[in-house]
PDB file of C-alpha atoms and ligand atoms in Angstrom:
ATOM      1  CA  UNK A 194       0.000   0.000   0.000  1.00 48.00           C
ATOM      2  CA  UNK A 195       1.673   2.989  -0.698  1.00 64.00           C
ATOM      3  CA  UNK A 196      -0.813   6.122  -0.422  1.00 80.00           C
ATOM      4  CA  UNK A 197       1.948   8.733  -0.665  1.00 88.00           C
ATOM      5  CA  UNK A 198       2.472  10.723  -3.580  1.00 92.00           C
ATOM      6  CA  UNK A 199       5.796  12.862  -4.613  1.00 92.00           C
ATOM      7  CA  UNK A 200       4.085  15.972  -4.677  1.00 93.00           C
ATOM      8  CA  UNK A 201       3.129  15.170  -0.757  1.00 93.00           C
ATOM      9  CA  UNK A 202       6.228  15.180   0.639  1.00 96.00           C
ATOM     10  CA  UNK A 203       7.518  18.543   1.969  1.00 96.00           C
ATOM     11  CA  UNK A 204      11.506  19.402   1.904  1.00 97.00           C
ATOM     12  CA  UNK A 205      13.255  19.182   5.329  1.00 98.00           C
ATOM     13  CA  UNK A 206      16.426  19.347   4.969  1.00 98.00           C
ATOM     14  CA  UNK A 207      17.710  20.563   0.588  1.00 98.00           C
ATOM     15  CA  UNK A 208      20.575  19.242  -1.223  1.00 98.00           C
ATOM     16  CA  UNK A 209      23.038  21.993  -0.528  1.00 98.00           C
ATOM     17  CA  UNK A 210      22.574  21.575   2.874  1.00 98.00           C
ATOM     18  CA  UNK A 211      23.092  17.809   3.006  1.00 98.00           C
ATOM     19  CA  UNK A 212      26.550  18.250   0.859  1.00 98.00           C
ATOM     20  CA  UNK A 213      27.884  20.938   2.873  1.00 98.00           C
ATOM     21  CA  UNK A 214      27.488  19.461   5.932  1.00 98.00           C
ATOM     22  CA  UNK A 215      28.874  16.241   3.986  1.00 98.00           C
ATOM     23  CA  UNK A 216      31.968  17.981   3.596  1.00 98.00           C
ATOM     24  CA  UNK A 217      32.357  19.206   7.245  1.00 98.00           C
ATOM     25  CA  UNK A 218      32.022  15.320   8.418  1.00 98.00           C
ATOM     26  CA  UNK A 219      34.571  14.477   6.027  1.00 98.00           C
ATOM     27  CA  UNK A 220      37.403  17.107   6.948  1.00 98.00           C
ATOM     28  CA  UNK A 221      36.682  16.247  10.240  1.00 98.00           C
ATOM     29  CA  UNK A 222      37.013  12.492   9.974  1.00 98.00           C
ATOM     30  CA  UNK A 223      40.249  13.496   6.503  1.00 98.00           C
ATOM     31  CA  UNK A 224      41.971  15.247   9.943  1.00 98.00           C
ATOM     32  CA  UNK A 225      41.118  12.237  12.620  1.00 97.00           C
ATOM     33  CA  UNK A 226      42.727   9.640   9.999  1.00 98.00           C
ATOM     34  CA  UNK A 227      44.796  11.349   8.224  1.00 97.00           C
ATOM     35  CA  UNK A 228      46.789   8.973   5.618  1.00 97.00           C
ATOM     36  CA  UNK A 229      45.470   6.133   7.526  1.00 98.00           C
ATOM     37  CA  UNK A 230      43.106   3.343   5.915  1.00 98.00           C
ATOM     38  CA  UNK A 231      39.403   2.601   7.260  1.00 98.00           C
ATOM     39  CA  UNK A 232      37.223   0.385   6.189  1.00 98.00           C
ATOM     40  CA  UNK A 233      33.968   1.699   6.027  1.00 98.00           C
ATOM     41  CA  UNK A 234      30.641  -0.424   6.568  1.00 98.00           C
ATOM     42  CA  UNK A 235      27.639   1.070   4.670  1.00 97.00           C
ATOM     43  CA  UNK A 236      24.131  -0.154   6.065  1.00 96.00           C
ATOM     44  CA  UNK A 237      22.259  -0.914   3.314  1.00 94.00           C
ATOM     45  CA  UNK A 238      19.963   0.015   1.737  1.00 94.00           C
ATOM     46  CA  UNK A 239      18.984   3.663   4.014  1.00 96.00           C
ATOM     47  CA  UNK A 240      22.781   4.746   4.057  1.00 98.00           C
ATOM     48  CA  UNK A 241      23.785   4.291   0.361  1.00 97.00           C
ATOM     49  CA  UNK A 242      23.515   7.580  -0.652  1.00 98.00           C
ATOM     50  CA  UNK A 243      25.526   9.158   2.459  1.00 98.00           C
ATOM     51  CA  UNK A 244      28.277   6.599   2.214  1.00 98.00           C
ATOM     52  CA  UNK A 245      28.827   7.237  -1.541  1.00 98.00           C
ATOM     53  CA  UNK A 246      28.632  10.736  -1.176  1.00 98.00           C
ATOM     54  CA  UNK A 247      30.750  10.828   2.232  1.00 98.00           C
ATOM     55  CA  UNK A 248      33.402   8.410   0.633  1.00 98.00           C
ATOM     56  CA  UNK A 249      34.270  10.661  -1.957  1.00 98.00           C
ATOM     57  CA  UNK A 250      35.029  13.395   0.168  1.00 98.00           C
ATOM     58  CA  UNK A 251      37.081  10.968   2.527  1.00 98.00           C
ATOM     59  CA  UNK A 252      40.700  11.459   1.610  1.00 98.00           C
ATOM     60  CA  UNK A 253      42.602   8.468   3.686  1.00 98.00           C
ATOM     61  CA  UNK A 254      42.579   4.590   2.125  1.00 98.00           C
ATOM     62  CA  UNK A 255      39.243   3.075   2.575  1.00 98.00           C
ATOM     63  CA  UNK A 256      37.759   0.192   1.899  1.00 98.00           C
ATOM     64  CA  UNK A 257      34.136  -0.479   1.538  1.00 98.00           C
ATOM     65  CA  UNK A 258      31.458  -3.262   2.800  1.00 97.00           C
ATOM     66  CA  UNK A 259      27.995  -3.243   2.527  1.00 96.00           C
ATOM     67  CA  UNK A 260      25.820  -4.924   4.998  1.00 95.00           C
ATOM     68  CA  UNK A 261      21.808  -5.348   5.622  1.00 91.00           C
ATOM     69  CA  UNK A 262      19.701  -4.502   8.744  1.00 84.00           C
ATOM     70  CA  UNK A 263      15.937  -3.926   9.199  1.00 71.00           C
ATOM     71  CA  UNK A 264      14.105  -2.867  11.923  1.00 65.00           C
ATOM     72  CA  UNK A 265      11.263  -1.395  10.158  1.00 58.00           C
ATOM     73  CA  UNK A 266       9.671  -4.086   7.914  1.00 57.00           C
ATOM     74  CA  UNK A 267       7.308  -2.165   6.025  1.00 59.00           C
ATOM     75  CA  UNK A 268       6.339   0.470   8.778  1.00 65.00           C
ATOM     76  CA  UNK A 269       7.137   3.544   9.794  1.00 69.00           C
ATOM     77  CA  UNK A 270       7.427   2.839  13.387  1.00 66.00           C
ATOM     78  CA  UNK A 271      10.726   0.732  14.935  1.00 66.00           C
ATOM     79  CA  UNK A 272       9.477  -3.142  15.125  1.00 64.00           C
ATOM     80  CA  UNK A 273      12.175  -3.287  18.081  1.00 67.00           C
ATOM     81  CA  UNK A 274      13.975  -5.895  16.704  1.00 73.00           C
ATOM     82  CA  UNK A 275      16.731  -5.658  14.769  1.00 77.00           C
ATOM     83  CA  UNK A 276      16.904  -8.411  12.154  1.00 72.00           C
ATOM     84  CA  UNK A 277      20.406  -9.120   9.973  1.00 69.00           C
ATOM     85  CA  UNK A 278      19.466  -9.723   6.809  1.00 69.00           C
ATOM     86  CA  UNK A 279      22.976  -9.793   5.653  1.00 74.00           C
ATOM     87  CA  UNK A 280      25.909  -9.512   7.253  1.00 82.00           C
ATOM     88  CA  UNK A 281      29.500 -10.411   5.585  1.00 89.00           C
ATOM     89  CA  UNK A 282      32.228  -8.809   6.753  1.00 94.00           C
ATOM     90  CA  UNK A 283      36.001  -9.534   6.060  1.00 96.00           C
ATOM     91  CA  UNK A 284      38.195  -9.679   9.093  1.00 97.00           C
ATOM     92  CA  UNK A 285      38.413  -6.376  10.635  1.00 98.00           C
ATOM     93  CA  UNK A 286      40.736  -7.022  13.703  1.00 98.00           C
ATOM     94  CA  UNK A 287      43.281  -3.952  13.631  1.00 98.00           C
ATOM     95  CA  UNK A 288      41.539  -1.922  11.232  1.00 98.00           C
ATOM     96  CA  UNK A 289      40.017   1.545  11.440  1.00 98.00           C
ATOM     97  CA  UNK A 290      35.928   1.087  10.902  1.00 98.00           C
ATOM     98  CA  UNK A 291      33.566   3.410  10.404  1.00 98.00           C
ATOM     99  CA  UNK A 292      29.867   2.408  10.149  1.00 98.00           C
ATOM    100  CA  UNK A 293      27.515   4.462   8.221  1.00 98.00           C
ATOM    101  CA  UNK A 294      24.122   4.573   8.980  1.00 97.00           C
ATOM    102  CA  UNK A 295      20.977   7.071   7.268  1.00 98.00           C
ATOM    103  CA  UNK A 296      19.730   7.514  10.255  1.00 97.00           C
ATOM    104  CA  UNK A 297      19.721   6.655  14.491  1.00 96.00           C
ATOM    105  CA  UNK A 298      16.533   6.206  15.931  1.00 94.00           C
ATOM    106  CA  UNK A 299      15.544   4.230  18.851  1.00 93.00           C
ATOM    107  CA  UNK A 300      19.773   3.433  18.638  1.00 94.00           C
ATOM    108  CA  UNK A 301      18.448  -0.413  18.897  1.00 93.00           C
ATOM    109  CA  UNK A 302      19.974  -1.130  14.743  1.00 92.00           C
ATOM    110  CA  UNK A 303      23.228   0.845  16.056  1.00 94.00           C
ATOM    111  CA  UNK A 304      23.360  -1.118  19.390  1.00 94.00           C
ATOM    112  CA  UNK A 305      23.217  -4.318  17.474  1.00 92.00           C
ATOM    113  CA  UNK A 306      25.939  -3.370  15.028  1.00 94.00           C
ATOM    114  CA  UNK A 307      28.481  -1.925  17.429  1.00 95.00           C
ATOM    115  CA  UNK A 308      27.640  -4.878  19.413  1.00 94.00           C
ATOM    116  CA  UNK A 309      28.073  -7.606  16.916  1.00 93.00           C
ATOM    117  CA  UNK A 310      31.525  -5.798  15.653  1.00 95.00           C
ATOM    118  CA  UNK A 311      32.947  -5.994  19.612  1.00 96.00           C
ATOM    119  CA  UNK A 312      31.930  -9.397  19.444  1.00 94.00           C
ATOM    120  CA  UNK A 313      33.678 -10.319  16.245  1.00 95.00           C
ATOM    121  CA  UNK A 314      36.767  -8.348  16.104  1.00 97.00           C
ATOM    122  CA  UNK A 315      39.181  -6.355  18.108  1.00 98.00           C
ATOM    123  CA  UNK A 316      39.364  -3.615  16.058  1.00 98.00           C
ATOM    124  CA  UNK A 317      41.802  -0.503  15.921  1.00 98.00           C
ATOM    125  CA  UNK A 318      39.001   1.811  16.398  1.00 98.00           C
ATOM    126  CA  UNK A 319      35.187   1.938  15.481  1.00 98.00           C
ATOM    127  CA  UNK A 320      33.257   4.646  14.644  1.00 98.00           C
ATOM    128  CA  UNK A 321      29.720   5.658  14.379  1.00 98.00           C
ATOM    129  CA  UNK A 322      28.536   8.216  11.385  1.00 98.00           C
ATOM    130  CA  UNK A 323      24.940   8.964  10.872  1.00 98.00           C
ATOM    131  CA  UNK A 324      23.032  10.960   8.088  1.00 98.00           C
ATOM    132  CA  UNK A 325      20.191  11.658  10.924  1.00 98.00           C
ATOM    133  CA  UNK A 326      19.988  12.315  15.021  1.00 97.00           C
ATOM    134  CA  UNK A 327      16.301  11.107  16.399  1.00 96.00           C
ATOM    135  CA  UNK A 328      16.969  11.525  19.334  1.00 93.00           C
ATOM    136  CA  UNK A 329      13.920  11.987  20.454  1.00 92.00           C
ATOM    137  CA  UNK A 330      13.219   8.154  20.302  1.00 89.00           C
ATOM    138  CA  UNK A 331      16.008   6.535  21.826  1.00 90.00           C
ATOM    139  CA  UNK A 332      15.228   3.875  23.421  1.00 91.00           C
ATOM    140  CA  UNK A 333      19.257   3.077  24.225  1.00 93.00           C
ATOM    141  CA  UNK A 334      22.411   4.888  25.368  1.00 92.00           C
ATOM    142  CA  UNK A 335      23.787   4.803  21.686  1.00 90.00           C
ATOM    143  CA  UNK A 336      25.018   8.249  20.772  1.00 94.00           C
ATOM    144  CA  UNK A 337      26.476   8.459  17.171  1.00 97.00           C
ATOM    145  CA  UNK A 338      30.385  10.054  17.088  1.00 97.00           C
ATOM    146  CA  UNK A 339      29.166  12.297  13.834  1.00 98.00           C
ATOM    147  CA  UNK A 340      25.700  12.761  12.889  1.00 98.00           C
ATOM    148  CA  UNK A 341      24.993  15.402   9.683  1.00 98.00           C
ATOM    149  CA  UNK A 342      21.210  16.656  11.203  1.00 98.00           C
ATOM    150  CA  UNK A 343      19.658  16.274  14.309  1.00 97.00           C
ATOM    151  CA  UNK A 344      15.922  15.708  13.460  1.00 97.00           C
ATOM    152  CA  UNK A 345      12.621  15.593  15.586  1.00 95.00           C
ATOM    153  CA  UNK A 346       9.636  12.968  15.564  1.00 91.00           C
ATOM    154  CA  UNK A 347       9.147  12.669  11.876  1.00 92.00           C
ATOM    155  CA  UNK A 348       8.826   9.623   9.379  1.00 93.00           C
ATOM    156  CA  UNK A 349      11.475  11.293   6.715  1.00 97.00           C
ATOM    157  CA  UNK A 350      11.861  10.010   3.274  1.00 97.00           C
ATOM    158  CA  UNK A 351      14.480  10.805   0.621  1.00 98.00           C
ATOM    159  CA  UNK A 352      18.498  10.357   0.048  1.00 98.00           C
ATOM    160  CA  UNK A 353      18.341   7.057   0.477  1.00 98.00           C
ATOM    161  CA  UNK A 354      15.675   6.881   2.778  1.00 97.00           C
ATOM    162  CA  UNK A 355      12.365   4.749   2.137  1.00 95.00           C
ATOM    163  CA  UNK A 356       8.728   4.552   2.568  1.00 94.00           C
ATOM    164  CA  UNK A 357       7.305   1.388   1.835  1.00 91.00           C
ATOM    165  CA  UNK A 358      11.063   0.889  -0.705  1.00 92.00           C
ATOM    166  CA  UNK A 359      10.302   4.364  -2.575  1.00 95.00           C
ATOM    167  CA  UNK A 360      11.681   7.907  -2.393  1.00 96.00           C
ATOM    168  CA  UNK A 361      15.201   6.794  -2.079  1.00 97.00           C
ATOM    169  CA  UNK A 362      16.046   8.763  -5.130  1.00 97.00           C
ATOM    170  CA  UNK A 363      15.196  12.404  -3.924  1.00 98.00           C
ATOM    171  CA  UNK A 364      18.006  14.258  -3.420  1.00 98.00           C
ATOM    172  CA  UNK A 365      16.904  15.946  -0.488  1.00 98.00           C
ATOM    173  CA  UNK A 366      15.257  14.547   2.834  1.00 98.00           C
ATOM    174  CA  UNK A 367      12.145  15.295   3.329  1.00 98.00           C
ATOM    175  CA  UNK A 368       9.011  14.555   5.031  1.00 96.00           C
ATOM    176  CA  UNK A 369       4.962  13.269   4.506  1.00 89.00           C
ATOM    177  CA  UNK A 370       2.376  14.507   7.205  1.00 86.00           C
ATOM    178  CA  UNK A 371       1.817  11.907   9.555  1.00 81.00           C
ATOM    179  CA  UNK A 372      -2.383  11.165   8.313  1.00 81.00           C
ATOM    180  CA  UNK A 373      -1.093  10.259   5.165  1.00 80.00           C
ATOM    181  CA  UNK A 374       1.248   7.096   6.755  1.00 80.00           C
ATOM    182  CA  UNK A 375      -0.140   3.680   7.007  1.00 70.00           C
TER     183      UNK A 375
HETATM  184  P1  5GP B 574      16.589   2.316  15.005  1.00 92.37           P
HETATM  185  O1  5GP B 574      17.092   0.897  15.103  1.00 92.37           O
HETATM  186  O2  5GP B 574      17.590   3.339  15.473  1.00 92.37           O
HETATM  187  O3  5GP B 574      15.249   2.475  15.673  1.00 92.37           O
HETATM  188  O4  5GP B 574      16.250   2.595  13.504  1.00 92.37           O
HETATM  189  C1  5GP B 574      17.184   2.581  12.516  1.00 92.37           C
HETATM  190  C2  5GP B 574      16.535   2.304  11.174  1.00 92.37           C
HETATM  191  O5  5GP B 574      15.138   2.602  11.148  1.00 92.37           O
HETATM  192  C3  5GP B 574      17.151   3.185  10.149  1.00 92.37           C
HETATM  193  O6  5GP B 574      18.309   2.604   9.606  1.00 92.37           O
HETATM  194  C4  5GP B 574      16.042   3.351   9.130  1.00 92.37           C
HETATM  195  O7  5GP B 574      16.090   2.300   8.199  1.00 92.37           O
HETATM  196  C5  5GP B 574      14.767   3.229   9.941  1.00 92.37           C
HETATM  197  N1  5GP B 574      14.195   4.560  10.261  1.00 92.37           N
HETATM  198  C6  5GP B 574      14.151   5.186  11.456  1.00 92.37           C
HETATM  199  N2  5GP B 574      13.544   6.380  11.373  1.00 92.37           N
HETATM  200  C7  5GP B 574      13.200   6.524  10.063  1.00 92.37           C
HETATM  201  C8  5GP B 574      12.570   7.578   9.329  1.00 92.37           C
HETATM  202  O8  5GP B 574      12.171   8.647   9.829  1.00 92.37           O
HETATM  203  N3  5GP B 574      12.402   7.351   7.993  1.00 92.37           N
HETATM  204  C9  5GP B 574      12.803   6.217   7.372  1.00 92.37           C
HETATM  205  N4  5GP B 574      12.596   6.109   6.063  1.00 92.37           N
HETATM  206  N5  5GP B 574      13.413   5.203   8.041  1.00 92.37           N
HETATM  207  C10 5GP B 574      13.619   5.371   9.371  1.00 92.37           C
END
């Protein structure tokens, strides 16, 4: 069911906005690293967008893995559990990681991930970078090391985040009044 119409979605947050901010997460994290390699851990499919668009302002060696999460299922509220859909990761004992994530909301997906890489690996150092700061629904102590936006209690949509799979594309984030959600 998808009720929700392009010309119902209201810009939040525009494209210059995303990119410059983009750019002052990367010189921070080009000055933290310096000629140092990362690997960094997109979360599919929310964070694609970010990651590609973060990586190429990253100046250090990276590498890059992709992995799969959901929490949402087709809703727009957090299930509560976090579900790996796909997780493959090579060995990251020693390395710099950053994960990037679209967006932190109850923390629970972010919990999950920095819990299953402590689990896994000893690595060098982990990091957490988000697109988007919910804060406002934590339900954990996760804080995010860089987040681009802190955001309030809204469903968003857009750079590479979904409603019911669609939106992704827009190049801004933006957001649907809540009566027209299922
Ligand atoms: P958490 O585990 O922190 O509750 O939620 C993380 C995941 O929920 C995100 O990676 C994202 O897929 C989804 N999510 C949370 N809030 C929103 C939102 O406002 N819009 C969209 N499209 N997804 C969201």
């Amino acid at each position: 069911m998808n009720n929700v119409k392009l010309s119902d979605i209201k810009v939040l947050i525009d494209e210059e906005s995303i990119q410059k901010r983009i750019k002052e997460i990367a010189n921070e994290l080009n000055t933290i690293y310096k000629e140092e390699e990362v690997c960094v851990i997109c979360v599919l499919k929310g964070a694609v967008m970010f990651a590609t668009d973060l990586v190429r302002n990253l100046t250090m060696p990276l590498t890059m893995e992709f992995i799969r999460l959901s929490s949402y299922g087709s809703s727009t509220v957090s299930s509560g559990k976090v579900n790996a859909v796909e997780i493959k990761l090579p060995d990251l004992n020693n390395k710099n990681v950053i994960i990037i994530e679209d967006i932190v909301d109850t923390g629970l997906t972010a919990k999950f991930l920095l819990d299953f890489i402590a689990a896994n690996f000893h690595t060098k150092s982990t990091k957490f970078v988000t697109l988007l700061d919910k804060k406002i629904s934590r339900k954990t102590d996760i804080e995010p090391d860089y987040y681009c936006f802190d955001i309030d209690d809204k469903f968003v949509v857009g750079y590479g985040l979904d409603y019911n799979d669609l939106f992704r594309n827009l190049r801004f984030i933006g957001y649907a009044d809540k009566s027209l959600l299922g």
